[in-house]
Each structure stands twice: as structure tokens, then as C-alpha cells.
C-alpha positions as a Markdown table, in Angstrom:
| # | Residue | x | y | z |
|---|---|---|---|---|
| 1 | Unk | 106.4 | 136.8 | 164.7 |
| 2 | Unk | 107.9 | 133.3 | 164.5 |
| 3 | Unk | 105.4 | 130.6 | 165.6 |
| 4 | Unk | 106.8 | 127.3 | 166.9 |
| 5 | Unk | 105.0 | 124.3 | 168.3 |
| 6 | Unk | 107.0 | 121.4 | 169.8 |
| 7 | Unk | 110.1 | 122.5 | 168.1 |
| 8 | Unk | 108.5 | 122.9 | 164.7 |
| 9 | Unk | 108.4 | 126.1 | 162.6 |
| 10 | Unk | 104.7 | 126.5 | 161.7 |
| 11 | Unk | 105.4 | 129.1 | 159.1 |
| 12 | Unk | 107.5 | 127.0 | 156.7 |
| 13 | Unk | 105.1 | 125.8 | 153.9 |
| 14 | Unk | 101.6 | 127.0 | 153.8 |
| 15 | Unk | 98.4 | 125.2 | 152.7 |
| 16 | Unk | 95.1 | 126.8 | 151.9 |
| 17 | Unk | 92.2 | 125.9 | 154.2 |
| 18 | Unk | 88.6 | 127.1 | 153.9 |
| 19 | Unk | 86.3 | 127.2 | 156.9 |
| 20 | Unk | 82.7 | 128.0 | 157.3 |
| 21 | Unk | 82.1 | 130.1 | 160.4 |
| 22 | Unk | 78.9 | 131.6 | 161.8 |
| 23 | Unk | 78.0 | 135.0 | 160.4 |
| 24 | Unk | 78.1 | 136.5 | 163.9 |
| 25 | Unk | 81.7 | 135.3 | 164.4 |
| 26 | Unk | 82.8 | 136.7 | 161.1 |
| 27 | Unk | 81.2 | 140.1 | 161.9 |
| 28 | Unk | 83.0 | 140.1 | 165.3 |
| 29 | Unk | 86.3 | 139.2 | 163.6 |
| 30 | Unk | 85.7 | 142.0 | 161.0 |
| 31 | Unk | 85.2 | 144.5 | 163.7 |
| 32 | Unk | 88.3 | 143.5 | 165.8 |
| 33 | Unk | 90.8 | 142.4 | 163.2 |
| 34 | Unk | 91.8 | 144.6 | 160.2 |
| 35 | Unk | 91.2 | 143.1 | 156.7 |
| 36 | Unk | 94.9 | 142.5 | 155.8 |
| 37 | Unk | 95.7 | 140.7 | 159.1 |
| 38 | Unk | 92.8 | 138.2 | 159.2 |
| 39 | Unk | 94.7 | 135.3 | 157.7 |
| 40 | Unk | 97.5 | 135.7 | 160.3 |
| 41 | Unk | 94.9 | 136.0 | 163.0 |
| 42 | Unk | 93.2 | 132.7 | 162.0 |
| 43 | Unk | 96.5 | 130.9 | 161.5 |
| 44 | Unk | 97.7 | 132.0 | 165.0 |
| 45 | Unk | 94.3 | 131.0 | 166.5 |
| 46 | Unk | 94.6 | 127.5 | 165.0 |
| 47 | Unk | 98.2 | 127.1 | 166.2 |
| 48 | Unk | 97.2 | 128.4 | 169.7 |
| 49 | Unk | 94.5 | 125.8 | 169.9 |
| 50 | Unk | 96.8 | 123.0 | 168.7 |
| 51 | Unk | 99.3 | 123.9 | 171.4 |
| 52 | Unk | 96.6 | 123.4 | 174.0 |
| 53 | Unk | 95.4 | 120.1 | 172.5 |
| 54 | Unk | 97.5 | 117.1 | 173.6 |
| 55 | Unk | 99.1 | 114.9 | 170.9 |
| 56 | Unk | 97.6 | 111.4 | 170.5 |
| 57 | Unk | 100.8 | 109.6 | 171.3 |
| 58 | Unk | 101.4 | 111.6 | 174.4 |
| 59 | Unk | 97.9 | 111.1 | 175.5 |
| 60 | Unk | 98.2 | 107.3 | 174.8 |
| 61 | Unk | 101.4 | 107.1 | 176.9 |
| 62 | Unk | 99.7 | 109.0 | 179.7 |
| 63 | Unk | 96.7 | 106.6 | 179.6 |
| 64 | Unk | 99.1 | 103.6 | 179.7 |
| 65 | Unk | 101.0 | 105.1 | 182.7 |
| 66 | Unk | 97.7 | 105.9 | 184.5 |
| 67 | Unk | 96.5 | 102.3 | 183.9 |
| 68 | Unk | 99.8 | 100.9 | 185.3 |
| 69 | Unk | 99.6 | 103.2 | 188.4 |
| 70 | Unk | 96.0 | 102.2 | 189.0 |
| 71 | Unk | 96.9 | 98.5 | 188.7 |
| 72 | Unk | 99.8 | 98.9 | 191.1 |
| 73 | Unk | 97.6 | 100.9 | 193.5 |
| 74 | Unk | 95.1 | 98.1 | 193.4 |
| 75 | Unk | 97.8 | 95.6 | 194.4 |
| 76 | Unk | 98.9 | 97.9 | 197.2 |
| 77 | Unk | 95.2 | 98.2 | 198.4 |
| 78 | Unk | 94.9 | 94.4 | 198.3 |
| 79 | Unk | 98.0 | 93.9 | 200.4 |
| 80 | Unk | 96.9 | 96.5 | 202.8 |
| 81 | Unk | 93.5 | 94.9 | 203.1 |
| 82 | Unk | 95.1 | 91.6 | 203.8 |
| 83 | Unk | 97.2 | 93.1 | 206.5 |
| 84 | Unk | 94.5 | 95.4 | 207.9 |
| 85 | Unk | 92.7 | 94.3 | 211.0 |
| 86 | Unk | 90.9 | 97.4 | 212.3 |
| 87 | Unk | 88.6 | 98.2 | 209.4 |
| 88 | Unk | 85.3 | 97.0 | 210.6 |
| 89 | Unk | 82.8 | 99.7 | 211.8 |
| 90 | Unk | 84.5 | 102.4 | 213.9 |
| 91 | Unk | 87.5 | 100.5 | 215.1 |
| 92 | Unk | 85.9 | 97.0 | 215.6 |
| 93 | Unk | 87.8 | 94.0 | 214.3 |
| 94 | Unk | 86.9 | 92.8 | 210.8 |
| 95 | Unk | 86.4 | 89.0 | 211.1 |
| 96 | Unk | 86.9 | 88.6 | 207.4 |
| 97 | Unk | 90.6 | 89.4 | 207.7 |
| 98 | Unk | 91.2 | 85.9 | 209.2 |
| 99 | Unk | 89.5 | 84.1 | 206.3 |
| 100 | Unk | 91.6 | 82.1 | 203.8 |
| 101 | Unk | 89.1 | 81.5 | 201.0 |
| 102 | Unk | 85.4 | 81.8 | 200.0 |
| 103 | Unk | 84.4 | 79.0 | 202.4 |
| 104 | Unk | 85.8 | 80.8 | 205.4 |
| 105 | Unk | 84.0 | 84.0 | 204.3 |
| 106 | Unk | 80.7 | 82.2 | 204.0 |
| 107 | Unk | 81.2 | 80.7 | 207.5 |
| 108 | Unk | 81.9 | 84.2 | 209.0 |
| 109 | Unk | 79.0 | 85.7 | 207.1 |
| 110 | Unk | 76.7 | 83.0 | 208.5 |
| 111 | Unk | 78.0 | 83.6 | 212.1 |
| 112 | Unk | 77.7 | 87.3 | 211.7 |
| 113 | Unk | 74.1 | 87.0 | 210.5 |
| 114 | Unk | 72.9 | 84.4 | 213.0 |
| 115 | Unk | 75.4 | 85.3 | 215.8 |
| 116 | Unk | 76.2 | 81.6 | 216.3 |
| 117 | Unk | 75.8 | 78.2 | 214.7 |
| 118 | Unk | 76.6 | 74.5 | 215.2 |
| 119 | Unk | 78.9 | 72.7 | 212.8 |
| 120 | Unk | 76.1 | 70.6 | 211.4 |
| 121 | Unk | 74.1 | 73.8 | 210.6 |
| 122 | Unk | 77.1 | 75.3 | 208.9 |
| 123 | Unk | 77.9 | 72.1 | 207.0 |
| 124 | Unk | 74.3 | 71.9 | 205.8 |
| 125 | Unk | 74.3 | 75.6 | 204.8 |
| 126 | Unk | 77.6 | 75.4 | 202.9 |
| 127 | Unk | 76.9 | 71.9 | 201.6 |
| 128 | Unk | 80.2 | 70.6 | 202.9 |
| 129 | Unk | 81.4 | 68.1 | 205.5 |
| 130 | Unk | 80.9 | 69.3 | 209.0 |
| 131 | Unk | 84.4 | 68.2 | 209.9 |
| 132 | Unk | 85.8 | 70.5 | 207.2 |
| 133 | Unk | 83.7 | 73.3 | 208.8 |
| 134 | Unk | 85.1 | 72.4 | 212.3 |
| 135 | Unk | 88.7 | 72.5 | 211.0 |
| 136 | Unk | 88.0 | 75.9 | 209.3 |
| 137 | Unk | 86.5 | 77.3 | 212.5 |
| 138 | Unk | 89.5 | 76.1 | 214.6 |
| 139 | Unk | 91.9 | 77.7 | 212.1 |
| 140 | Unk | 90.0 | 81.1 | 212.2 |
| 141 | Unk | 90.0 | 80.8 | 216.0 |
| 142 | Unk | 93.8 | 80.1 | 216.2 |
| 143 | Unk | 94.7 | 82.7 | 213.7 |
| 144 | Unk | 92.7 | 85.5 | 215.4 |
| 145 | Unk | 94.0 | 84.5 | 218.8 |
| 146 | Unk | 97.6 | 84.6 | 217.5 |
| 147 | Unk | 97.1 | 88.0 | 215.9 |
| 148 | Unk | 94.9 | 89.7 | 218.5 |
| 149 | Unk | 95.6 | 87.9 | 221.7 |
| 150 | Unk | 92.0 | 86.7 | 221.8 |
| 151 | Unk | 89.8 | 84.7 | 219.4 |
| 152 | Unk | 87.0 | 86.4 | 217.4 |
| 153 | Unk | 85.0 | 83.2 | 217.5 |
| 154 | Unk | 84.5 | 80.8 | 220.4 |
| 155 | Unk | 83.0 | 77.4 | 221.0 |
| 156 | Unk | 80.5 | 77.0 | 223.8 |
| 157 | Unk | 79.4 | 73.5 | 224.8 |
| 158 | Unk | 76.5 | 74.6 | 226.9 |
| 159 | Unk | 73.1 | 76.0 | 225.8 |
| 160 | Unk | 73.0 | 79.5 | 224.6 |
| 161 | Unk | 70.3 | 81.2 | 222.6 |
| 162 | Unk | 68.6 | 77.9 | 222.1 |
| 163 | Unk | 71.7 | 76.2 | 220.6 |
| 164 | Unk | 73.9 | 73.6 | 222.3 |
| 165 | Unk | 77.5 | 73.0 | 221.4 |
| 166 | Unk | 77.8 | 75.9 | 219.0 |
| 167 | Unk | 80.3 | 78.4 | 217.7 |
| 168 | Unk | 79.7 | 82.1 | 218.5 |
| 169 | Unk | 81.1 | 85.4 | 217.3 |
| 170 | Unk | 82.6 | 87.3 | 220.2 |
| 171 | Unk | 81.0 | 90.8 | 219.9 |
| 172 | Unk | 83.4 | 92.7 | 222.2 |
């Protein structure tokens, strides 16, 4: 029987190997394998095991390919998240898709939590100028209106929920 592994002839030059095996395994092998064939049996078992064990360089290249695929998949997920509008609880609109940076996200988080806020409240919370907050709110309003046909936030000058002249999340 000619044994080959990855194009190599495993029976070319032989080296002596000694192994300690449990007494029960040796007894089982003595029952099943005749005395003159035990070396061949052990050799074939080792070669069989090697054939099932991946080589280190192949394994390393697979790890590198998997890392590259994961990285590219992460980029695709990021692009999809940027483009995705309908990901917020059972088909509702995700207001964070209209945010540009961390400041916008904090504004939206505050509005989601308190349902509404005045620009001075938001400016104080974020520790930034209220005019910057106002500009950000208007940009979010314009961007959402352009993409959805209606804004996700709205300014109401009258009194609502104890606040006058405040911005509100539209919960439709």
C-alpha cells in the first residue's frame, strides 16, 4: 500500500518513534492487529491523523482571508446602516440615520428621552452654544424632510407639555 499526503510519499525514509500508550489501548490493539502488522498499523494511523489536521500555513492563510472578509463585511454593514432608514423598532424610522456626528446623536437621544426640548436646554445639556444646537436641529429637520417627505422633528412655538418654543420628536 502506497501512502501519500499532499503529494509526498510517506514511505520513503523511516525514523524510529517511541510512544507510551495506555495499557488498555495496547491490549485492544494486540487483540485487533496481528503482531507483525502493528508498526504498519501505527504508521497508517499517524498518517491518517495528519491528513485530517490542517497545515499551519494553510490555516494561517485561511485566518487572514477570514479576517479580510470580516473587515469587508463590516464596511458593507456600515454603508448599509448609513443608507438604512427603516431599522427602528418594527418599521418605525430610526432618527439616528439623519445624524452627522456625535453631537447630533446626543441631540436626538435627548429628544427621544424627554420627547422635546428647547434650544437653551439642549445647549446646556451638551455644553455648546444654543445657536449651534439650533443649526443642527434645522439640518436634521431638512435632511429627514428631504428623505422621508416629512420631518422627524418639528419646532412648535406654542406651549406643549409645559415647554414653550421647543423642538419635538414626531412620534408617528
